[in-house]
Amino acid sequence: MTSTPQRVRPRRTDEPARIPQRDRGKLGYWLYLIPGTLLVGLVIFYPIVRNVRLSFFHWRGGRAPEYFAGLENWVALFSDQEFLQSFKNIILVIVAMVIVPTLLGLVIAALLFDVVGRRFGARLSSFLRATYYLPQILPIAVAGVMFSWILKPNSDGVLNQFLTVLTGSEVEINWLGGQYSTAMASVMVLMIWIQIGYPVVIFMAALQRVDPQLYEAAELDGANWFQRFRAITLPMIRPEVFVVALTTTIAALKVFAPVFILTNGGPSKSTYVPSFYAYQEFIRGTDKGYAATIASAITILVVVVAIIFIRVQNRAERKDA
Amino acid sequence: MTAVAQAPAPAPSTDGKDRRNKARPRTVAEWVMLTLAVLGALAIVFPMLLLLLNAFKSPQDYANSGPLELPQALSFEGIRTFWETQNFPRALWNSIFISTMVSIIAVVVSVLNSFAIGIGRVRGRTWIVLVFLMANLVPQEMLFDPLFQLYDDMGLLSNPWSVILTFVVIQSAFGTYLLSSLLGTFPKEILEAASVDGATRWRTLRSVIVPIVRPTLSVLMVFFFIWTWNEFLLPLAFLNTSDSLTVPLLLEQLNGERQTDTTTLIAGTLISIIPTIIFFLIFQRTLTRGITAGAVK
């Protein structure tokens, strides 16, 4: 019988296929990987190889000749004001896409689950959850156009109209094109608005794992909502907090559409993010080698962040075990 | 953590406690917290309510009234201008075609990949999964220029298949990751039974495994559809003729035109949101269940 419990897991690479083998052994399974491998090679790895190679050349594009540049492009990156500015902005993007949504998401999820769900009914809480999630499935471009309408610089803009009514005098602030602070803040508000539903849904699902008796016991013991949140909710959903932080950080490093639609990088290139900068350089720049360097740098950063996160998570899991 | 230790072990009888919990009147604090949660949700839908309120105003009405005022008279001028100047049905069809094709083909590719990885347990499969996951990690600006040239050479620019091909790969990366771990725990007894009955691998995959994991496959399809529908950068790069645009691209283009009247833009935004809302209402349950599927195994 095969049901003898295995004490020691064999090396994973030597494990047999899960369907008993009669014919060609495992070789036949490789056939199933052919379409996927060809596609990923063509669409993902060919561009990676081509861009990394190009980052060591100067190239105007088209039929122009390539000139070997060595590390010139990579060195230039570190004294490029626009590139450095785009990375400063990424920190603000991380605040808007990772930190604020995760913190707000924790509070909202706990509110919906612990108070609304238990005391006012599960239907109301799942309705509110769906509402928070709605911006997540809206195309970012559509959300961006909606916000750019609200933030229009003249009296067509909703926000300006509001302020005009509130202050009693004509307000015409150029939110998106006037100055860096309002432009960047607008981009951040859009990101928070889009992002908030994701942690709410993930955290609420995680809370379902928690034994409700735990809450009731704490409640009987006189623990208030905040104490329950700190002592029960937070420790229980730590793995999910981690996953949300990882996935949204990676998304933040790759962010493009909100900036493209709201500010187009302006005013005077101050709201550039790395993706937008690379895109601009590919389209309007004079050196595709340099554009490829920017894109490669972002790719390396994303992969490094992903590896660090996974390492830390594995270590945390081992500690828990 | 000292805080956890304070929570006492629950008493053996929960019945009475449950009743007491339900019966206890709601406190003021609880009403305050409910109000906060509702206000937050209102803040989320507020921009969309603004759209609805202003999409049916005539340009003069819009210029003379505040954004929170009801329209003086129901005007379809903005909507008509949008409909007449933009080929929205075409963009809608393009979006539907691209997203449908991607969700079907990407699920097929994910199933094939994960069959080899999860069931076949091919050598080096941890690395293979990582290689596929690269498709999800790589920023799109890294792909954009080489693929643009490639599709240009293949004559695929402004052709929906350029976007379909690209996103089949990107979406199936996530599908492969999710299904591989699912199939890795597929009940062995079923596979053995199929084998005893003389089923080939292909037959086992098609007639045994796929029907059993179908619920997961349909969740994946729903997500691939939405993700592809919402994509922006690469479609923007690959689709350049006016009859190849998708819904987000059409709206973005309208937004970029200087002469666009504000009411037309509002009407267009509202119309562009409608397919998403319909989709959301149909698949709400699948969505909220599905988001958590890949999060923590």
XYZ file of C-alpha atoms in Angstrom:
618
model
C 0.000 0.000 0.000
C 1.071 3.501 -0.613
C -0.455 4.888 2.525
C 2.519 4.351 4.849
C 3.215 7.754 6.299
C 6.426 9.204 4.989
C 8.635 10.389 7.786
C 11.345 11.957 5.713
C 10.380 13.832 2.578
C 12.597 12.722 -0.288
C 14.442 15.387 -2.260
C 11.720 17.076 -4.160
C 13.314 16.718 -7.544
C 13.288 12.944 -7.188
C 9.636 12.652 -6.291
C 7.673 10.558 -8.761
C 4.940 12.024 -10.893
C 1.587 11.793 -9.222
C 0.095 9.625 -11.961
C 1.629 6.121 -11.936
C 4.072 5.821 -14.828
C 3.889 3.204 -17.486
C 5.290 4.632 -20.649
C 7.883 7.325 -21.218
C 8.326 8.164 -17.561
C 8.290 11.840 -16.812
C 9.568 12.951 -20.175
C 6.060 13.276 -21.555
C 5.183 15.977 -19.058
C 7.706 18.356 -20.585
C 5.530 18.447 -23.704
C 2.881 20.317 -21.705
C 5.368 23.048 -20.863
C 6.241 23.776 -24.499
C 3.552 26.375 -25.316
C 3.992 28.227 -22.043
C 7.768 28.250 -22.305
C 7.807 29.469 -25.906
C 5.388 32.272 -25.056
C 7.182 33.426 -21.925
C 10.482 33.290 -23.783
C 9.220 35.458 -26.617
C 7.163 37.980 -24.663
C 9.160 38.278 -21.426
C 12.722 37.010 -21.741
C 13.494 38.249 -25.228
C 12.681 41.860 -24.175
C 14.650 41.475 -20.934
C 17.754 40.212 -22.722
C 17.440 42.822 -25.438
C 17.038 45.739 -23.035
C 19.798 44.639 -20.677
C 22.145 44.309 -23.643
C 21.027 47.656 -25.007
C 21.799 49.318 -21.673
C 25.501 48.951 -22.566
C 25.052 50.765 -25.900
C 24.057 54.149 -27.248
C 21.400 53.824 -29.910
C 19.146 56.397 -31.519
C 16.749 53.675 -32.644
C 15.612 52.632 -36.097
C 18.452 52.034 -38.560
C 21.006 54.100 -36.689
C 24.154 52.224 -35.680
C 24.733 51.136 -32.094
C 27.781 52.435 -30.233
C 29.231 50.453 -27.395
C 28.961 52.504 -24.217
C 30.280 50.216 -21.515
C 28.933 51.368 -18.167
C 28.347 54.974 -19.285
C 24.556 54.715 -19.176
C 24.597 53.098 -15.757
C 26.960 55.714 -14.338
C 24.890 58.537 -15.844
C 21.819 57.185 -14.065
C 23.160 58.140 -10.651
C 23.690 61.786 -11.502
C 20.495 62.145 -13.504
C 18.259 64.619 -11.654
C 15.076 63.368 -13.304
C 15.860 59.779 -12.408
C 16.646 60.679 -8.799
C 13.521 62.819 -8.553
C 11.451 59.926 -9.917
C 12.785 57.727 -7.123
C 12.002 60.345 -4.492
C 8.473 60.320 -5.823
C 8.385 56.542 -5.557
C 8.720 56.913 -1.797
C 5.574 59.048 -1.794
C 3.896 56.512 -4.087
C 4.729 53.780 -1.572
C 3.152 55.898 1.156
C 0.014 56.248 -0.981
C -0.187 52.699 -2.306
C 1.254 50.599 0.525
C 1.396 52.338 3.890
C -1.826 54.351 4.000
C -4.043 51.649 2.404
C -2.608 48.944 4.650
C -3.155 50.962 7.826
C -6.594 52.211 6.795
C -7.415 48.734 5.496
C -6.598 47.204 8.872
C -8.888 49.611 10.688
C -11.714 49.336 8.142
C -11.510 45.540 7.957
C -11.569 45.275 11.736
C -14.486 47.727 11.920
C -16.476 45.878 9.276
C -15.753 42.440 10.659
C -15.719 43.003 14.383
C -18.346 45.741 14.804
C -20.539 45.986 11.707
C -20.537 42.275 10.885
C -21.151 41.020 14.414
C -23.378 43.755 15.760
C -25.269 45.072 12.726
C -25.456 42.025 10.449
C -23.259 40.258 7.923
C -25.192 41.592 4.940
C -24.448 45.216 5.730
C -20.788 44.440 6.275
C -20.405 42.577 2.975
C -22.236 45.368 1.167
C -19.821 47.926 2.596
C -16.887 45.674 1.730
C -18.054 45.513 -1.891
C -18.321 49.308 -1.964
C -14.754 49.731 -0.740
C -13.614 47.236 -3.359
C -15.334 48.874 -6.325
C -12.442 51.221 -7.362
C -10.166 48.181 -7.566
C -11.944 46.834 -10.629
C -12.390 50.192 -12.323
C -9.859 50.729 -15.130
C -7.171 53.024 -13.702
C -7.395 55.133 -16.837
C -11.118 55.702 -16.282
C -10.571 56.537 -12.600
C -7.787 58.906 -13.652
C -9.981 60.745 -16.150
C -12.673 61.051 -13.484
C -10.210 62.601 -11.040
C -8.762 64.899 -13.670
C -12.289 66.210 -14.264
C -12.722 66.876 -10.536
C -9.337 68.611 -10.454
C -9.672 70.689 -13.627
C -7.761 73.976 -13.256
C -10.556 76.394 -14.226
C -14.098 76.809 -12.962
C -15.047 73.544 -14.740
C -13.303 71.617 -11.982
C -15.511 70.250 -9.244
C -13.046 70.940 -6.455
C -12.633 74.561 -7.546
C -16.402 74.936 -7.729
C -16.710 73.581 -4.192
C -14.097 75.954 -2.875
C -15.718 78.841 -4.686
C -18.978 78.124 -2.912
C -17.254 77.613 0.434
C -15.076 80.708 0.355
C -17.517 82.922 -1.513
C -14.850 84.126 -3.931
C -13.801 82.688 -7.280
C -11.241 79.908 -6.766
C -9.243 78.721 -9.780
C -6.379 76.616 -8.524
C -4.345 74.655 -11.041
C -4.149 71.496 -8.932
C -2.415 69.280 -11.445
C -0.268 71.716 -13.408
C 0.386 74.521 -10.938
C 2.914 73.280 -8.475
C 4.584 70.074 -7.388
C 2.912 69.794 -3.986
C -0.710 69.860 -5.192
C 0.075 67.742 -8.267
C 1.805 65.005 -6.291
C -0.841 65.117 -3.574
C -3.546 64.649 -6.218
C -1.772 61.611 -7.632
C -1.466 60.198 -4.114
C -5.154 60.710 -3.336
C -6.111 58.875 -6.523
C -3.820 55.992 -5.571
C -5.253 55.718 -2.065
C -8.766 55.795 -3.480
C -7.963 52.979 -5.913
C -5.941 50.894 -3.500
C -7.981 50.901 -0.301
C -10.342 48.030 -1.183
C -7.630 45.463 -1.722
C -6.365 45.209 1.880
C -9.933 45.483 3.208
C -11.041 42.371 1.316
C -7.893 40.375 2.063
C -7.893 41.249 5.761
C -11.586 40.496 6.172
C -11.104 37.066 4.661
C -8.216 36.516 7.045
C -10.313 37.506 10.026
C -12.714 34.682 9.229
C -10.016 32.307 10.399
C -10.100 33.830 13.874
C -12.186 31.959 16.414
C -15.124 34.250 17.322
C -14.992 32.933 20.889
C -11.687 34.700 21.243
C -13.391 38.045 20.673
C -16.291 37.212 22.928
C -13.997 36.097 25.700
C -11.982 39.285 25.391
C -15.142 41.330 25.349
C -16.433 39.659 28.523
C -13.084 40.374 30.049
C -13.725 44.051 29.454
C -11.298 44.535 26.595
C -12.381 47.486 24.458
C -12.379 47.530 20.680
C -8.869 48.868 20.351
C -7.452 46.346 22.808
C -9.128 43.506 20.906
C -7.754 44.930 17.670
C -4.220 44.984 19.032
C -4.266 41.714 20.919
C -6.273 39.496 18.573
C -6.832 40.985 15.123
C -3.340 42.200 14.392
C -1.359 39.080 15.382
C -3.821 36.786 13.612
C -3.622 38.419 10.212
C 0.092 39.139 10.110
C 0.690 36.833 7.099
C -1.895 38.725 5.082
C -0.428 42.087 6.057
C 2.811 40.762 4.691
C 1.338 39.628 1.385
C -0.482 42.922 0.919
C 2.696 44.871 1.639
C 4.667 42.764 -0.859
C 2.219 42.903 -3.732
C 1.433 46.594 -3.348
C 5.089 47.589 -2.990
C 5.848 45.861 -6.280
C 2.839 47.545 -7.863
C 4.056 50.902 -6.513
C 7.497 50.464 -8.067
C 5.831 49.814 -11.436
C 3.197 52.537 -11.239
C 2.503 54.365 -14.496
C -1.089 55.172 -15.450
C -2.073 57.580 -12.619
C 0.880 59.839 -13.383
C 0.438 59.554 -17.146
C -3.216 60.566 -16.964
C -3.307 63.076 -14.127
C -0.125 65.115 -14.492
C 1.729 63.691 -17.497
C 4.823 64.047 -15.336
C 4.386 67.787 -14.848
C 4.646 70.483 -13.727
C 8.157 70.640 -15.235
C 8.831 66.905 -14.817
C 8.465 67.057 -11.028
C 5.955 64.191 -10.726
C 7.948 61.728 -12.808
C 7.973 58.137 -11.588
C 10.554 55.657 -12.940
C 8.145 53.820 -15.262
C 6.926 57.070 -16.735
C 10.476 58.303 -17.188
C 11.512 55.118 -19.009
C 8.425 55.331 -21.221
C 9.141 58.974 -22.078
C 12.778 58.235 -22.878
C 11.815 55.327 -25.148
C 9.308 57.457 -27.025
C 10.861 60.927 -27.075
C 14.457 60.418 -25.959
C 17.427 60.365 -28.286
C 19.134 57.334 -26.745
C 17.203 54.092 -26.440
C 20.244 52.632 -24.708
C 19.675 55.030 -21.842
C 15.936 54.304 -21.774
C 16.767 50.596 -21.599
C 19.092 51.342 -18.673
C 16.287 53.023 -16.726
C 13.906 50.139 -17.446
C 16.561 47.570 -16.468
C 17.264 49.404 -13.213
C 13.578 49.295 -12.262
C 13.372 45.607 -13.175
C 16.383 44.777 -11.023
C 14.923 46.752 -8.118
C 11.559 44.972 -8.385
C 13.185 41.543 -8.444
C 15.437 42.401 -5.489
C 12.487 43.676 -3.437
C 10.520 40.517 -4.248
C 13.429 38.289 -3.189
C 13.972 40.191 0.073
C 10.290 39.994 0.950
C 10.092 36.262 0.253
C 13.245 35.631 2.302
C 11.924 37.591 5.271
C 8.597 35.823 5.046
C 10.205 32.395 4.978
C 12.262 33.287 8.025
C 9.188 34.547 9.881
C 7.331 31.342 9.036
C 10.173 29.208 10.302
C 10.223 31.178 13.556
C 6.502 30.632 13.993
C 6.729 26.906 13.368
C 3.646 38.961 23.072
C 2.240 39.784 26.450
C -0.980 41.246 25.160
C -2.222 37.922 23.818
C -1.740 36.213 27.148
C -4.386 38.388 28.744
C -7.170 36.762 26.769
C -8.518 33.925 28.934
C -9.396 30.539 27.547
C -13.025 30.519 26.398
C -15.489 28.890 28.748
C -16.830 25.481 27.635
C -20.411 26.613 27.091
C -20.725 29.070 24.226
C -24.459 28.824 23.745
C -25.503 31.174 26.472
C -22.759 33.625 25.628
C -23.840 33.832 21.995
C -27.330 34.751 23.002
C -26.106 37.325 25.443
C -23.916 38.883 22.744
C -26.814 39.216 20.310
C -29.213 40.466 22.942
C -26.927 43.140 24.327
C -28.069 46.547 23.049
C -25.773 48.301 20.628
C -23.640 50.866 22.375
C -23.091 54.459 21.291
C -19.513 53.638 20.411
C -20.704 50.922 18.051
C -23.065 53.324 16.299
C -20.219 55.808 15.928
C -18.011 53.145 14.386
C -20.791 52.086 12.012
C -21.207 55.719 10.966
C -17.470 55.975 10.275
C -17.524 52.824 8.140
C -20.518 54.117 6.158
C -18.935 57.559 5.692
C -15.779 55.921 4.384
C -17.797 53.920 1.862
C -19.619 57.106 0.821
C -16.287 58.804 0.220
C -15.386 55.935 -2.103
C -18.521 56.188 -4.242
C -18.690 59.984 -4.048
C -16.752 60.682 -7.303
C -19.023 58.277 -9.168
C -22.135 59.921 -7.711
C -20.769 63.250 -8.924
C -20.465 61.790 -12.423
C -24.045 60.579 -12.353
C -25.280 63.930 -11.107
C -23.470 65.935 -13.775
C -23.632 63.678 -16.826
C -27.180 64.741 -17.619
C -26.627 68.489 -17.541
C -26.475 70.628 -20.644
C -23.189 72.581 -21.069
C -24.906 75.840 -20.020
C -26.509 74.166 -17.030
C -23.127 72.704 -16.033
C -21.425 76.090 -16.285
C -24.066 77.839 -14.188
C -24.726 75.319 -11.427
C -22.677 73.774 -8.675
C -21.482 70.162 -8.978
C -23.813 69.012 -6.208
C -26.941 70.571 -7.689
C -29.431 68.453 -9.580
C -29.665 69.163 -13.317
C -32.307 71.756 -14.174
C -33.606 69.583 -16.955
C -32.533 66.120 -18.018
C -30.186 66.714 -20.954
C -28.661 64.004 -23.084
C -26.479 66.420 -24.989
C -23.191 65.265 -23.443
C -24.050 61.626 -23.996
C -25.159 62.277 -27.562
C -21.996 64.221 -28.401
C -19.871 61.470 -26.909
C -21.758 58.792 -28.828
C -21.575 60.687 -32.114
C -17.929 61.775 -31.988
C -16.449 58.577 -30.528
C -16.802 55.040 -31.771
C -17.625 53.645 -28.353
C -19.302 50.403 -29.531
C -16.148 49.573 -31.446
C -13.964 50.209 -28.372
C -16.343 48.156 -26.257
C -16.122 45.284 -28.732
C -12.309 45.547 -28.832
C -12.136 45.404 -25.029
C -14.529 42.454 -24.855
C -12.722 40.551 -27.613
C -9.247 41.102 -26.172
C -10.236 40.333 -22.564
C -12.243 37.228 -23.510
C -9.484 35.789 -25.664
C -6.870 36.455 -22.998
C -8.913 34.889 -20.221
C -9.599 31.715 -22.242
C -6.133 31.202 -23.686
C -4.338 32.181 -20.470
C -6.360 29.631 -18.487
C -5.507 26.911 -21.043
C -1.802 27.770 -20.865
C -1.939 27.866 -17.044
C -3.560 24.417 -16.944
C -0.951 22.918 -19.295
C 1.930 24.454 -17.319
C 0.602 23.465 -13.935
C -0.170 19.921 -15.121
C 3.524 19.399 -15.812
C 4.549 21.171 -12.605
C 1.913 20.064 -10.081
C 1.013 16.596 -11.384
C 4.076 15.666 -13.423
C 6.482 17.097 -10.842
C 9.085 17.752 -13.474
C 12.654 18.334 -12.369
C 13.470 21.848 -11.212
C 9.855 22.873 -10.938
C 10.426 25.462 -8.197
C 12.666 27.287 -10.614
C 10.240 26.857 -13.469
C 7.492 28.505 -11.423
C 9.868 31.375 -10.629
C 10.697 31.772 -14.308
C 7.005 32.049 -15.139
C 6.464 34.456 -12.248
C 9.007 36.816 -13.805
C 6.266 37.660 -16.285
C 4.303 39.096 -13.385
C 7.232 40.963 -11.859
C 8.729 42.624 -14.916
C 7.602 46.242 -15.291
C 5.796 46.812 -18.563
C 8.163 49.553 -19.734
C 10.822 46.836 -19.895
C 8.710 44.952 -22.438
C 7.268 47.827 -24.350
C 10.007 48.821 -26.798
C 11.291 45.349 -27.812
C 7.741 44.047 -28.204
C 6.763 47.137 -30.187
C 9.548 46.383 -32.678
C 8.706 42.691 -32.685
C 5.009 43.234 -33.386
C 5.926 45.872 -35.957
C 8.022 43.277 -37.795
C 5.207 40.747 -37.527
C 2.654 43.285 -38.773
C 0.688 42.997 -35.539
C 0.644 46.657 -34.472
C -2.853 48.049 -33.921
C -4.010 44.448 -34.110
C -5.784 43.082 -31.015
C -3.597 39.958 -31.141
C -0.523 41.948 -30.117
C -2.233 42.742 -26.801
C -3.773 39.275 -26.513
C -0.443 37.505 -26.999
C 1.266 39.732 -24.435
C -1.341 39.416 -21.722
C -1.834 35.683 -22.193
C 1.743 35.389 -20.974
C 1.439 37.900 -18.134
C -1.841 36.507 -16.780
C -0.907 32.854 -17.180
C 2.107 33.515 -14.949
C -0.219 34.034 -12.019
C -2.440 31.159 -13.167
C 0.498 28.793 -13.358
C 1.616 29.763 -9.864
C -1.839 29.311 -8.346
C -2.801 26.092 -10.172
C 0.573 24.440 -9.642
C 0.164 24.562 -5.894
C -3.466 23.478 -6.217
C -2.660 20.493 -8.458
C 0.290 19.636 -6.207
C -2.271 18.556 -3.605
C -4.721 16.949 -6.050
C -6.093 13.691 -4.526
C -3.788 10.893 -5.588
C -6.506 8.255 -5.429
C -8.410 9.887 -8.280
C -5.310 9.984 -10.473
C -4.563 6.350 -9.740
C -8.124 5.322 -10.475
C -7.980 7.082 -13.826
C -4.711 5.362 -14.597
C -6.094 1.929 -13.686
C -8.999 2.575 -16.026
C -6.461 3.031 -18.791
C -6.728 6.785 -19.239
C -3.788 8.481 -20.892
C -2.294 11.603 -19.323
C -4.024 13.866 -21.779
C -7.308 12.105 -21.121
C -6.785 12.327 -17.338
C -6.127 16.039 -17.611
C -9.103 16.716 -19.851
C -11.740 14.455 -18.370
C -10.719 14.147 -14.726
C -8.592 17.045 -13.505
C -10.114 19.967 -15.415
C -13.728 19.187 -14.431
C -12.725 18.922 -10.775
C -10.809 22.227 -10.641
C -13.344 24.024 -12.840
C -14.521 26.393 -10.041
C -10.959 27.682 -9.638
C -10.582 27.996 -13.392
C -13.678 30.148 -13.646
C -12.453 32.430 -10.857
C -9.175 32.770 -12.753
C -11.039 33.608 -15.960
C -13.034 36.351 -14.252
C -9.845 37.893 -12.899
C -7.896 37.613 -16.140
C -10.802 39.302 -17.876
C -10.859 42.283 -15.499
C -7.090 42.648 -15.295
C -6.821 42.690 -19.071
C -9.773 45.043 -19.433
C -8.053 47.544 -17.130
C -4.585 47.400 -18.719
C -3.228 50.663 -19.958
C 0.473 51.035 -20.806
C 1.022 48.229 -23.317
C -2.323 48.648 -25.120
C -1.479 52.355 -25.343
C 1.800 51.440 -27.013
C 0.502 48.745 -29.364
C -2.928 50.021 -30.417
C -2.663 53.235 -32.381
C -5.452 53.361 -34.945
C -8.792 54.796 -33.862
C -10.677 51.567 -34.526
C -8.297 49.433 -32.481
C -8.678 51.367 -29.206
C -9.982 49.752 -26.032
C -12.407 51.481 -23.649
C -9.737 52.961 -21.318
C -7.693 54.142 -24.309
C -10.693 55.779 -25.961
C -11.517 57.710 -22.799
C -7.917 58.735 -22.240
C -7.725 60.027 -25.796
C -10.930 62.011 -25.337
C -9.512 63.472 -22.128
C -6.381 64.551 -23.962
C -8.228 66.471 -26.684
C -8.285 70.160 -25.832
C -11.611 70.939 -27.486
C -13.510 68.247 -25.576
C -16.440 69.788 -23.766
C -16.564 68.975 -20.059
C -20.076 67.520 -20.177
C -19.025 65.237 -23.042
C -16.097 64.052 -20.973
C -18.310 63.411 -17.934
C -20.814 61.487 -20.065
C -17.997 59.464 -21.636
C -16.512 58.616 -18.254
C -19.895 57.498 -16.957
C -20.494 55.309 -20.013
C -17.015 53.799 -19.694
C -17.728 52.833 -16.098
C -21.010 51.059 -16.904
C -19.521 47.802 -18.285
C -17.359 47.503 -15.183
C -20.322 48.053 -12.869
C -22.387 45.427 -14.713
C -19.514 42.989 -14.505
C -19.080 43.800 -10.829
C -22.739 43.126 -10.053
C -22.694 39.800 -11.887
C -19.438 38.509 -10.445
C -19.356 40.254 -7.063
C -19.322 36.997 -5.142
C -16.684 35.380 -7.342
C -14.544 38.472 -7.044
C -14.497 38.850 -3.293
C -13.945 35.115 -2.926
C -11.283 35.056 -5.599
C -9.037 37.890 -4.455
C -8.120 35.940 -1.403
C -7.399 32.709 -3.289
C -3.872 33.615 -4.247
C -3.041 35.643 -1.178
C -2.023 33.172 1.456
C -1.858 29.494 0.801
